[in-house]
Coordinates of C-alpha atoms in Angstrom, one line a residue:
M25 CA 36.4 151.0 91.0
L26 CA 34.4 148.3 89.3
S27 CA 35.9 146.4 86.4
L28 CA 34.7 147.3 82.9
L29 CA 32.7 144.1 82.6
S30 CA 31.0 144.8 85.9
C31 CA 30.2 148.3 84.9
C32 CA 28.7 147.2 81.6
R33 CA 26.7 144.4 83.2
T34 CA 25.2 146.9 85.7
F35 CA 23.8 149.0 82.9
R36 CA 23.3 146.3 80.2
N37 CA 19.5 146.8 80.0
E38 CA 20.0 150.5 79.4
I39 CA 22.9 150.0 77.0
W40 CA 22.0 147.1 74.7
A41 CA 18.4 148.1 74.5
R42 CA 19.3 151.2 72.6
Q43 CA 20.3 150.7 68.9
A44 CA 21.2 154.3 68.1
W45 CA 24.7 153.9 69.5
M46 CA 25.4 151.0 67.2
C47 CA 24.8 153.1 64.2
Q48 CA 27.7 155.4 64.8
S49 CA 30.8 153.3 64.0
V50 CA 29.9 149.6 64.2
V51 CA 31.4 147.4 61.5
L52 CA 29.2 144.5 60.7
P53 CA 30.1 141.5 58.5
G54 CA 28.1 142.8 55.6
R55 CA 30.0 146.0 55.2
S56 CA 32.3 146.5 52.2
Q57 CA 36.1 146.5 52.3
A58 CA 36.0 150.2 51.4
A59 CA 33.8 150.8 54.4
L60 CA 36.3 149.0 56.6
Y61 CA 39.0 151.2 55.4
K62 CA 37.0 154.3 55.9
C63 CA 36.0 153.3 59.4
A64 CA 39.6 152.4 60.3
Q65 CA 40.9 155.7 59.0
S66 CA 38.3 157.6 61.0
V67 CA 39.0 155.7 64.2
S68 CA 42.7 155.7 64.0
T69 CA 42.8 159.4 63.2
T70 CA 41.0 160.2 66.5
M71 CA 42.5 157.6 68.8
S72 CA 45.5 159.7 69.6
V73 CA 47.8 156.7 70.2
N74 CA 50.7 155.8 68.1
L75 CA 49.8 152.3 67.1
Y76 CA 53.2 151.6 65.7
E77 CA 55.4 153.1 68.3
D78 CA 57.7 150.7 70.0
K79 CA 59.7 150.5 73.2
K80 CA 61.4 147.6 74.9
N81 CA 58.0 147.2 76.6
P82 CA 55.4 147.8 73.9
M83 CA 52.7 148.3 76.6
Q84 CA 54.8 151.0 78.3
R85 CA 53.2 154.3 79.3
H86 CA 54.2 157.0 76.8
P87 CA 55.2 160.4 78.2
K88 CA 53.6 163.4 76.6
I89 CA 55.7 165.1 74.0
T90 CA 56.0 168.8 74.0
K91 CA 56.9 171.0 71.1
K92 CA 59.6 173.7 71.2
E93 CA 60.7 175.9 68.4
G94 CA 63.6 178.2 68.0
K95 CA 65.6 180.1 65.5
V96 CA 69.2 179.7 64.3
Q97 CA 71.3 182.2 62.5
G98 CA 74.1 181.8 60.0
S99 CA 74.8 179.9 56.9
L100 CA 75.2 176.2 56.2
S101 CA 78.0 174.6 58.2
D102 CA 81.2 174.0 56.4
S103 CA 81.1 170.3 57.6
L104 CA 77.8 169.8 55.8
T105 CA 77.0 169.3 52.2
I106 CA 73.7 170.0 50.5
F107 CA 72.8 166.3 51.0
S108 CA 73.9 166.0 54.6
A109 CA 71.3 165.1 57.2
G110 CA 69.9 168.2 58.7
A111 CA 71.3 170.6 56.1
S112 CA 67.9 171.7 54.8
K113 CA 66.8 172.8 58.2
L114 CA 69.9 174.9 58.6
R115 CA 69.3 176.5 55.3
A116 CA 65.7 177.2 56.3
G117 CA 66.9 178.8 59.6
I118 CA 64.7 176.7 61.7
N119 CA 65.8 174.6 64.6
H120 CA 63.2 172.2 66.0
N121 CA 64.7 171.4 69.4
T122 CA 62.5 168.4 70.0
A123 CA 61.6 168.6 66.3
E124 CA 58.7 166.2 66.5
T125 CA 55.2 167.6 66.4
D126 CA 53.0 165.9 68.9
H127 CA 50.9 163.8 66.5
R128 CA 48.7 162.9 69.4
E129 CA 47.4 166.4 69.8
L130 CA 43.8 166.7 68.7
N131 CA 42.0 169.6 67.0
L132 CA 39.1 170.0 69.4
G133 CA 37.9 173.3 67.8
K134 CA 36.3 175.5 70.4
A135 CA 35.8 172.8 72.9
K136 CA 37.5 174.0 76.1
L137 CA 37.1 171.1 78.5
P138 CA 39.1 170.7 81.7
V139 CA 40.6 167.2 82.1
P140 CA 39.5 165.7 85.5
L141 CA 42.4 164.6 87.7
T142 CA 40.3 161.9 89.5
P143 CA 37.2 159.7 88.6
L144 CA 33.9 161.6 88.6
Q145 CA 30.5 160.6 89.7
V146 CA 27.7 160.5 87.1
K147 CA 26.2 163.7 88.4
E148 CA 29.6 165.4 88.1
W149 CA 30.0 164.3 84.5
K150 CA 26.5 165.6 83.8
M151 CA 27.4 169.0 85.2
L152 CA 30.5 169.1 83.1
K153 CA 28.6 168.1 80.0
E154 CA 26.0 170.9 80.6
V155 CA 28.7 173.6 80.4
F156 CA 30.2 172.0 77.3
S157 CA 29.9 174.4 74.4
G158 CA 31.9 172.7 71.7
S159 CA 30.6 170.9 68.6
G160 CA 30.6 167.1 68.5
C161 CA 29.9 164.4 71.0
F162 CA 30.9 165.4 74.6
E163 CA 31.9 161.8 75.6
D164 CA 34.0 161.2 72.5
I165 CA 35.9 164.5 72.8
M166 CA 36.4 164.0 76.5
M167 CA 37.8 160.5 76.0
A168 CA 40.1 161.9 73.3
K169 CA 41.4 164.5 75.8
L170 CA 42.0 161.7 78.4
I171 CA 44.1 159.9 75.8
S172 CA 46.1 162.9 74.8
S173 CA 46.8 163.7 78.5
N174 CA 47.5 160.1 79.3
S175 CA 44.9 160.2 82.1
D176 CA 44.3 157.4 84.6
V177 CA 42.2 154.5 83.3
D178 CA 39.8 154.9 86.2
I179 CA 38.9 158.4 85.1
A180 CA 38.0 157.0 81.6
K181 CA 36.1 154.2 83.2
S182 CA 34.0 156.6 85.2
L183 CA 33.2 158.4 81.9
L184 CA 32.0 155.1 80.5
T185 CA 29.7 154.7 83.5
F186 CA 28.2 158.1 82.7
A187 CA 27.9 157.4 79.0
A188 CA 26.0 154.2 79.8
R189 CA 23.2 156.3 81.5
E190 CA 23.0 158.7 78.7
E191 CA 20.5 158.6 75.8
F192 CA 22.8 157.0 73.3
G193 CA 24.8 154.8 75.7
I194 CA 28.4 153.7 75.0
S195 CA 29.2 154.1 71.3
Y196 CA 31.5 151.8 69.4
K197 CA 33.9 154.8 68.9
L198 CA 33.9 155.6 72.6
L199 CA 34.7 152.0 73.6
L200 CA 37.4 151.9 71.0
R201 CA 39.0 155.0 72.3
Y202 CA 38.9 153.6 75.8
L203 CA 40.7 150.5 74.5
A204 CA 43.3 152.8 73.0
L205 CA 43.9 154.3 76.4
C206 CA 44.2 150.9 78.0
V207 CA 46.8 149.8 75.4
Q208 CA 48.7 153.1 75.8
Q209 CA 48.9 152.5 79.6
S210 CA 49.7 148.8 79.5
N211 CA 46.5 147.9 81.4
V212 CA 46.3 144.3 80.2
A213 CA 43.4 143.4 82.5
E214 CA 41.2 146.1 81.0
V215 CA 42.2 145.1 77.5
Y216 CA 41.1 141.6 78.1
D217 CA 37.8 142.8 79.5
V218 CA 37.1 145.0 76.4
Y219 CA 38.1 142.1 74.1
D220 CA 35.7 139.7 75.8
L221 CA 32.9 142.4 75.8
M222 CA 33.4 143.3 72.1
R223 CA 33.8 139.7 71.0
G224 CA 30.6 138.7 72.7
K225 CA 28.6 141.5 71.1
F226 CA 30.1 141.9 67.6
K227 CA 30.9 139.3 64.9
S228 CA 33.8 141.4 63.6
F229 CA 35.8 144.5 64.4
D230 CA 37.1 147.3 62.4
T231 CA 40.9 147.4 61.6
G232 CA 41.5 149.9 64.4
A233 CA 40.3 147.5 67.0
Y234 CA 42.2 144.6 65.5
T235 CA 45.3 146.6 65.4
L236 CA 45.0 147.5 69.1
F237 CA 44.2 144.0 70.2
I238 CA 47.2 142.6 68.2
K239 CA 49.5 145.2 69.8
A240 CA 48.2 144.5 73.3
F241 CA 48.2 140.7 73.1
S242 CA 51.5 140.2 71.3
Q243 CA 53.6 140.8 74.4
T244 CA 51.5 138.9 76.9
D245 CA 50.9 135.2 77.7
R246 CA 48.0 135.3 75.2
W247 CA 50.4 136.3 72.4
R248 CA 49.2 133.5 70.1
E249 CA 45.8 135.2 69.9
S250 CA 47.5 138.1 68.1
I251 CA 48.5 135.6 65.4
A252 CA 44.9 134.4 65.2
L253 CA 43.7 138.0 64.9
L254 CA 46.2 138.6 62.1
E255 CA 44.8 135.6 60.2
T256 CA 41.3 137.1 60.7
I257 CA 42.4 140.4 59.1
K258 CA 43.9 138.6 56.1
K259 CA 40.5 137.2 55.2
T260 CA 39.3 140.7 54.2
I261 CA 42.2 143.1 53.8
C262 CA 46.0 143.1 53.8
P263 CA 47.3 143.6 57.3
S264 CA 49.6 146.6 57.9
S265 CA 53.3 146.3 58.4
G266 CA 52.6 147.3 62.1
N267 CA 50.3 144.3 62.5
Y268 CA 53.1 142.0 61.3
R269 CA 55.6 143.9 63.4
D270 CA 53.7 143.2 66.6
C271 CA 53.2 139.5 65.8
I272 CA 56.9 139.1 64.9
K273 CA 57.9 140.7 68.2
G274 CA 55.6 138.4 70.1
A275 CA 57.0 135.3 68.3
V276 CA 60.6 136.4 69.0
S277 CA 60.1 137.2 72.6
H278 CA 58.5 133.8 73.2
G279 CA 61.3 131.8 71.4
E280 CA 59.4 131.0 68.2
E281 CA 62.2 132.0 65.7
T282 CA 60.7 129.9 62.8
L283 CA 57.3 131.6 63.1
A284 CA 59.0 135.0 63.3
L285 CA 60.9 134.4 60.1
T286 CA 57.8 133.0 58.4
L287 CA 55.8 136.2 59.3
Y288 CA 58.7 138.4 58.2
N289 CA 59.0 136.7 54.8
E290 CA 55.2 136.8 54.4
M291 CA 55.2 140.5 55.0
L292 CA 57.9 141.0 52.3
E293 CA 55.8 138.8 49.8
R294 CA 52.9 141.2 50.4
E295 CA 55.3 144.1 49.5
L296 CA 55.0 145.6 52.9
K297 CA 58.0 147.7 54.0
P298 CA 59.3 146.5 57.4
C299 CA 59.9 149.3 59.9
D300 CA 62.9 149.7 62.1
N301 CA 61.2 148.1 65.0
T302 CA 60.4 145.0 63.1
M303 CA 64.1 144.5 62.0
Q304 CA 65.3 145.5 65.5
A305 CA 63.1 142.7 67.0
L306 CA 64.7 140.2 64.7
F307 CA 68.2 141.3 65.4
D308 CA 67.5 141.3 69.1
G309 CA 66.3 137.7 68.7
G310 CA 69.5 136.8 66.9
K311 CA 71.4 137.0 70.1
V312 CA 69.4 134.1 71.4
F313 CA 68.7 132.1 68.2
Q314 CA 72.3 131.2 67.3
N315 CA 71.8 129.1 64.1
D316 CA 72.9 129.4 60.5
I317 CA 69.4 129.8 59.0
Y318 CA 68.6 132.8 61.3
K319 CA 72.0 134.3 60.7
E320 CA 71.4 134.2 56.9
E321 CA 68.1 135.9 57.3
L322 CA 69.7 138.8 59.2
L323 CA 72.5 139.2 56.7
G324 CA 69.7 139.3 54.0
I325 CA 68.1 142.2 55.9
L326 CA 71.4 144.1 55.8
N327 CA 71.8 143.4 52.0
S328 CA 68.2 144.7 51.6
L329 CA 69.1 147.9 53.4
R330 CA 72.0 148.3 50.9
H331 CA 70.0 147.4 47.8
N332 CA 67.1 149.8 48.7
Q333 CA 69.4 152.5 50.2
I334 CA 67.6 152.4 53.5
Y335 CA 69.2 153.9 56.6
P336 CA 68.5 152.3 60.0
G337 CA 67.8 154.5 63.0
E338 CA 70.2 154.6 66.0
P339 CA 68.2 152.0 68.1
L340 CA 68.3 149.5 65.2
M341 CA 72.0 150.2 64.6
E342 CA 72.7 149.4 68.3
S343 CA 70.8 146.1 67.9
I344 CA 72.8 145.3 64.7
K345 CA 76.0 146.0 66.6
A346 CA 75.0 143.9 69.6
W347 CA 74.1 141.0 67.3
F348 CA 77.4 141.0 65.5
E349 CA 79.3 141.2 68.8
S350 CA 77.3 138.2 70.1
L351 CA 78.2 135.9 67.2
P352 CA 80.3 133.0 68.7
E353 CA 83.9 132.7 67.6
E354 CA 83.8 135.6 65.1
S355 CA 85.2 138.4 67.3
W356 CA 83.3 141.4 65.8
R357 CA 83.7 144.8 67.4
G358 CA 81.5 147.8 66.5
L359 CA 82.3 151.5 67.0
P360 CA 80.6 154.7 65.8
S361 CA 82.5 156.4 63.1
T362 CA 82.5 159.2 60.6
I363 CA 83.9 159.3 57.0
S364 CA 86.7 161.6 55.9
P365 CA 86.2 163.7 52.7
S366 CA 88.4 161.3 50.9
G367 CA 86.1 158.4 51.8
H368 CA 88.1 156.7 54.5
C369 CA 86.5 155.4 57.7
Q370 CA 88.0 157.3 60.7
V371 CA 88.1 154.1 62.8
C372 CA 89.5 151.4 60.6
K373 CA 90.8 153.6 57.7
H374 CA 89.0 151.4 55.1
Q375 CA 88.2 153.2 51.8
L376 CA 84.5 153.2 51.1
E377 CA 82.9 152.6 47.7
S378 CA 83.1 155.5 45.2
I379 CA 80.1 157.8 44.6
Y380 CA 80.7 157.6 40.8
L381 CA 78.7 155.4 38.6
K382 CA 80.1 152.4 36.8
P383 CA 80.2 152.9 33.0
E384 CA 77.2 150.6 32.4
E385 CA 75.2 152.3 35.2
Y386 CA 76.0 155.7 33.7
D387 CA 74.9 154.6 30.2
T388 CA 71.6 153.3 31.6
L389 CA 70.9 156.5 33.5
K390 CA 71.8 158.6 30.5
D391 CA 69.3 156.8 28.2
I392 CA 66.5 156.8 30.8
I393 CA 67.0 160.6 31.6
L394 CA 66.8 161.3 27.9
N395 CA 63.7 159.3 27.3
N396 CA 61.8 160.0 30.5
V397 CA 62.8 163.5 31.5
I398 CA 63.7 165.1 28.1
K399 CA 61.5 163.3 25.7
G400 CA 58.7 162.3 28.0
S401 CA 55.0 162.6 27.3
D402 CA 55.0 166.2 28.6
T403 CA 57.6 167.5 26.1
F404 CA 55.4 170.4 25.0
R405 CA 55.0 171.6 28.6
K406 CA 58.8 171.7 29.0
T407 CA 59.9 172.8 25.5
T408 CA 59.0 172.5 21.8
P409 CA 60.4 169.8 19.5
E410 CA 62.2 172.5 17.5
E411 CA 63.9 174.0 20.6
L412 CA 64.9 170.5 21.8
Q413 CA 66.4 169.6 18.4
E414 CA 68.3 173.0 18.3
F415 CA 69.7 172.4 21.8
Q416 CA 70.8 168.8 20.9
R417 CA 72.7 170.1 17.8
F418 CA 74.2 172.8 20.0
V419 CA 75.4 170.4 22.6
K420 CA 76.7 167.9 20.1
S421 CA 78.8 170.6 18.4
R422 CA 80.2 172.2 21.6
A423 CA 80.5 169.3 24.1
P424 CA 82.0 168.0 26.2
F425 CA 81.6 170.6 29.0
D426 CA 83.3 170.5 32.4
M427 CA 80.4 172.4 34.1
V428 CA 76.8 173.2 33.3
V429 CA 75.3 176.2 35.1
D430 CA 71.7 177.0 35.8
G431 CA 71.9 180.7 34.8
L432 CA 68.8 182.1 36.4
N433 CA 69.3 180.1 39.6
V434 CA 72.9 181.3 40.0
A435 CA 72.1 184.9 39.1
H436 CA 69.7 185.1 42.1
I437 CA 72.2 183.5 44.5
S438 CA 72.4 186.7 46.5
P439 CA 69.8 189.5 47.0
K440 CA 72.7 192.0 46.9
G441 CA 74.1 193.0 43.5
L442 CA 72.6 192.8 40.0
P443 CA 71.6 189.3 38.8
S444 CA 73.7 189.7 35.6
Q445 CA 76.8 190.8 37.7
N446 CA 76.3 187.9 40.1
L447 CA 76.1 185.4 37.2
L448 CA 79.1 186.9 35.4
D449 CA 81.3 186.8 38.5
V450 CA 80.5 183.2 39.3
V451 CA 81.0 182.0 35.7
S452 CA 84.3 183.9 35.5
S453 CA 85.5 182.1 38.5
L454 CA 84.4 178.7 37.3
S455 CA 85.9 179.1 33.8
S456 CA 89.3 180.1 35.1
G457 CA 92.0 177.5 34.5
G458 CA 90.6 176.4 31.1
K459 CA 87.3 174.9 32.3
R460 CA 84.6 174.6 29.6
V461 CA 81.4 176.0 31.0
L462 CA 77.9 176.0 29.6
V463 CA 75.4 178.5 30.9
L464 CA 71.7 177.9 30.4
G465 CA 69.6 181.0 30.4
R466 CA 66.3 182.5 29.2
K467 CA 65.8 184.8 26.2
H468 CA 64.5 187.7 28.4
M469 CA 68.1 187.9 29.9
L470 CA 69.3 189.2 26.5
Q471 CA 67.0 192.3 26.8
D472 CA 69.0 195.2 28.2
S473 CA 67.6 196.2 31.6
R474 CA 68.7 197.2 35.0
A475 CA 68.7 193.6 36.2
W476 CA 70.2 192.2 33.0
Q477 CA 72.8 194.7 31.7
R478 CA 74.0 194.0 28.1
R479 CA 77.6 194.5 28.9
H480 CA 77.5 191.8 31.5
L481 CA 75.9 189.3 29.1
Q482 CA 78.4 190.1 26.4
L483 CA 81.3 189.4 28.8
L484 CA 79.5 186.2 29.9
Q485 CA 79.3 184.9 26.3
Q486 CA 83.0 185.5 25.9
R487 CA 83.9 183.4 28.9
A488 CA 81.4 180.5 28.5
D489 CA 79.1 178.8 26.0
C490 CA 75.6 180.1 26.4
F491 CA 72.2 178.8 25.3
F492 CA 69.1 180.9 25.9
L493 CA 65.8 179.0 26.1
Q494 CA 62.3 180.3 25.5
N495 CA 61.0 182.1 28.6
I496 CA 58.3 179.5 29.1
S497 CA 60.6 176.5 28.8
E498 CA 61.8 174.4 31.8
D499 CA 65.6 174.5 32.0
D500 CA 66.2 171.6 34.4
P501 CA 65.8 168.9 31.7
F502 CA 68.3 170.7 29.4
L503 CA 70.8 171.0 32.3
L504 CA 70.5 167.2 32.9
Y505 CA 70.9 166.4 29.2
A506 CA 74.0 168.6 28.7
S507 CA 75.6 167.2 31.9
L508 CA 75.0 163.6 31.1
Y509 CA 75.9 164.0 27.4
S510 CA 79.3 165.6 28.4
G511 CA 80.4 162.5 30.3
N512 CA 81.0 161.3 33.8
H513 CA 83.5 164.1 34.6
C514 CA 80.9 166.9 34.0
C515 CA 79.4 168.6 37.0
F516 CA 76.4 171.0 37.2
L517 CA 75.7 174.0 39.3
T518 CA 72.3 174.7 40.7
R519 CA 70.5 175.1 44.1
D520 CA 67.6 173.1 42.7
L521 CA 67.5 169.6 44.2
L522 CA 65.7 168.1 41.1
R523 CA 63.3 166.1 43.2
D524 CA 60.5 166.3 40.6
H525 CA 62.8 164.8 38.0
K526 CA 63.9 162.0 40.3
A527 CA 60.2 161.2 41.1
C528 CA 59.3 160.8 37.4
L529 CA 61.9 158.0 36.8
P530 CA 60.4 154.6 36.2
D531 CA 61.5 152.6 39.3
P532 CA 63.3 152.9 42.6
Q533 CA 66.6 151.4 41.3
I534 CA 66.8 154.1 38.6
Q535 CA 65.9 156.7 41.1
Q536 CA 68.8 155.5 43.3
L537 CA 71.2 155.7 40.4
F538 CA 70.0 159.2 39.7
F539 CA 70.4 160.3 43.3
K540 CA 73.9 158.7 43.4
W541 CA 74.9 160.5 40.2
Q542 CA 73.4 163.8 41.5
R543 CA 75.3 163.6 44.8
G544 CA 78.5 163.0 42.9
H545 CA 78.1 165.8 40.4
Q546 CA 76.0 168.6 41.8
L547 CA 78.0 171.7 42.7
V548 CA 76.6 174.2 45.3
I549 CA 77.7 177.6 46.4
P550 CA 76.7 177.6 50.1
F551 CA 77.0 181.4 50.5
Y552 CA 77.9 184.3 48.3
S553 CA 78.4 188.0 48.5
P554 CA 78.9 190.1 45.3
R555 CA 82.5 190.6 44.3
S556 CA 83.7 188.0 46.8
K557 CA 85.6 184.8 46.1
V558 CA 83.4 181.9 44.8
V559 CA 83.7 178.9 47.1
L560 CA 82.1 175.6 46.0
Q561 CA 80.9 173.1 48.5
P562 CA 82.9 169.9 48.2
I563 CA 81.4 166.9 46.6
L564 CA 81.5 163.6 48.6
S565 CA 83.7 161.0 47.0
Y566 CA 82.1 158.0 48.6
D567 CA 78.6 156.4 48.4
T568 CA 76.3 156.4 51.5
I569 CA 75.0 152.9 51.5
V570 CA 75.6 149.8 53.6
Q571 CA 79.0 148.3 52.6
N572 CA 80.8 145.2 53.5
T573 CA 83.9 143.1 53.0
D574 CA 85.0 139.8 54.4
V575 CA 86.3 141.5 57.6
S576 CA 84.2 144.6 57.9
W577 CA 80.7 146.2 57.6
H578 CA 80.1 150.0 57.3
I579 CA 76.5 151.0 58.0
P580 CA 75.2 154.6 57.7
Y581 CA 72.5 155.3 60.2
D582 CA 70.2 158.1 61.3
K583 CA 71.4 159.5 64.6
T584 CA 68.6 160.1 67.1
G585 CA 67.6 163.8 67.1
V586 CA 69.0 164.6 63.7
K587 CA 66.1 165.3 61.3
R588 CA 66.9 164.2 57.7
T589 CA 64.8 164.8 54.7
T590 CA 64.4 162.3 51.8
F591 CA 67.1 164.0 49.7
E592 CA 69.7 164.0 52.5
V593 CA 72.0 161.2 53.7
P594 CA 73.3 160.4 57.2
E595 CA 76.7 161.5 58.4
S596 CA 76.9 158.9 61.2
W597 CA 78.3 155.4 60.5
L598 CA 78.7 152.1 62.4
C599 CA 82.1 150.5 61.7
L600 CA 82.1 146.8 62.4
R601 CA 85.5 145.0 62.2
R602 CA 86.3 141.4 62.7
N603 CA 89.6 140.6 64.5
Q604 CA 91.8 138.3 62.5

């Protein structure tokens, strides 16, 4: 099979004479930054290659991912809390065995095209195109299918040969997709050919092409060209964190630790979030670059994970462990661990930091919740000023409470039994032992009906303080206010995860305070049957963040295969201990 350059030279008179193909996707210097973004989005959506996926060899061939789905039965495991990684999927009753949808699959509509197993002649491609009945460009769709099936580059090259003879020639999009396939298959020689071809024809590329070239060059002998391409991107737009990641990996793998750290800090200055692969490359480099400056940078990454409540994946955790164990004369040893309900590491028995807020943190969160969630600009959507004032007077006269209950939420905890009976049974159990309980309800609950029987509500009001809101009012802000007003000992009971309220807080630090307070105070009934014993899910006593002392580090991490949503925390930990 001829090289790409030879193929294109053979048909250059047919290809370059036609201008129509240049009108499809070519990015010329005069185009606006918005046009660059639009073009990049269009190309990257259809390239079907994960530009930011990393392996030890970034040019490694990627196996095709398949999707499997199944069902699981049963309630939430006793070992999980509402915030444990994977708990939401158990609640939903869905088990994604491989769990990851193949993002490389393409929506090809009605285009039913067989993928050739060997290179085709021009006449064979022509016959295949004649029976093509789908909408869109045959060559583009076929190249996309070759990418998604990870077909041999020679097959794609024969498609380019066919396209060169067609009316519109080789389009920019088609050439870019061919480049994506070459990068996906680690075909460095073809990447070089495409680069020389495109550089000779175009004064600039779109961001999709720059990204692919940076990824391809960064782990080759021509890795410094990826740095030059990064500098070119910076003249028009902000590079992506993936662009920086690839350049950092190239610098680390070629012994340029100063350049790697410079690129990393530049990325942070641009407020780009480093992905796990970026940090992993730096920690892997730390085993070679044994100096104090590099060590301080890596410790700074760990402190950043703590400050921003970021959880590394298992591959990054393994690199962190290997780096610690490689430090000369420090005798670190790392082991996987779990944490007991009391907050003790099961390996070293160290007591982790408490989940409860410090007094100053609690006061800060209380003030902000009141001002942003209760008295925010959308007060009239949530309540009326009169109702809010009435509730504040009520709480002030009755507080402090030990528990605040979302009445409607708890009443519908089970499809069996009457809502009013369910609520009465749960509150009766909670109020036993002298506990002060506040139940938040709606005024429609006071109207005698089959679902809300008056006798149940009368008994409820005897066993707990009750406040009934207008039917259109949102009860979550009132629940938060009463809980925070009552003090740090007060818990609240609801199945609502309060994500909307967390999202409206002013900055990430306050959101983290809220999430920490929520995990330390939210009660959940994992399963319930009418007239049965009420069992509350235990609240974790420890905080799930990176923690360290002079002789230890405890790092929570996402275990491979466990799917965690944003409101859940990992259950797996790395325990690093230094021998004395």
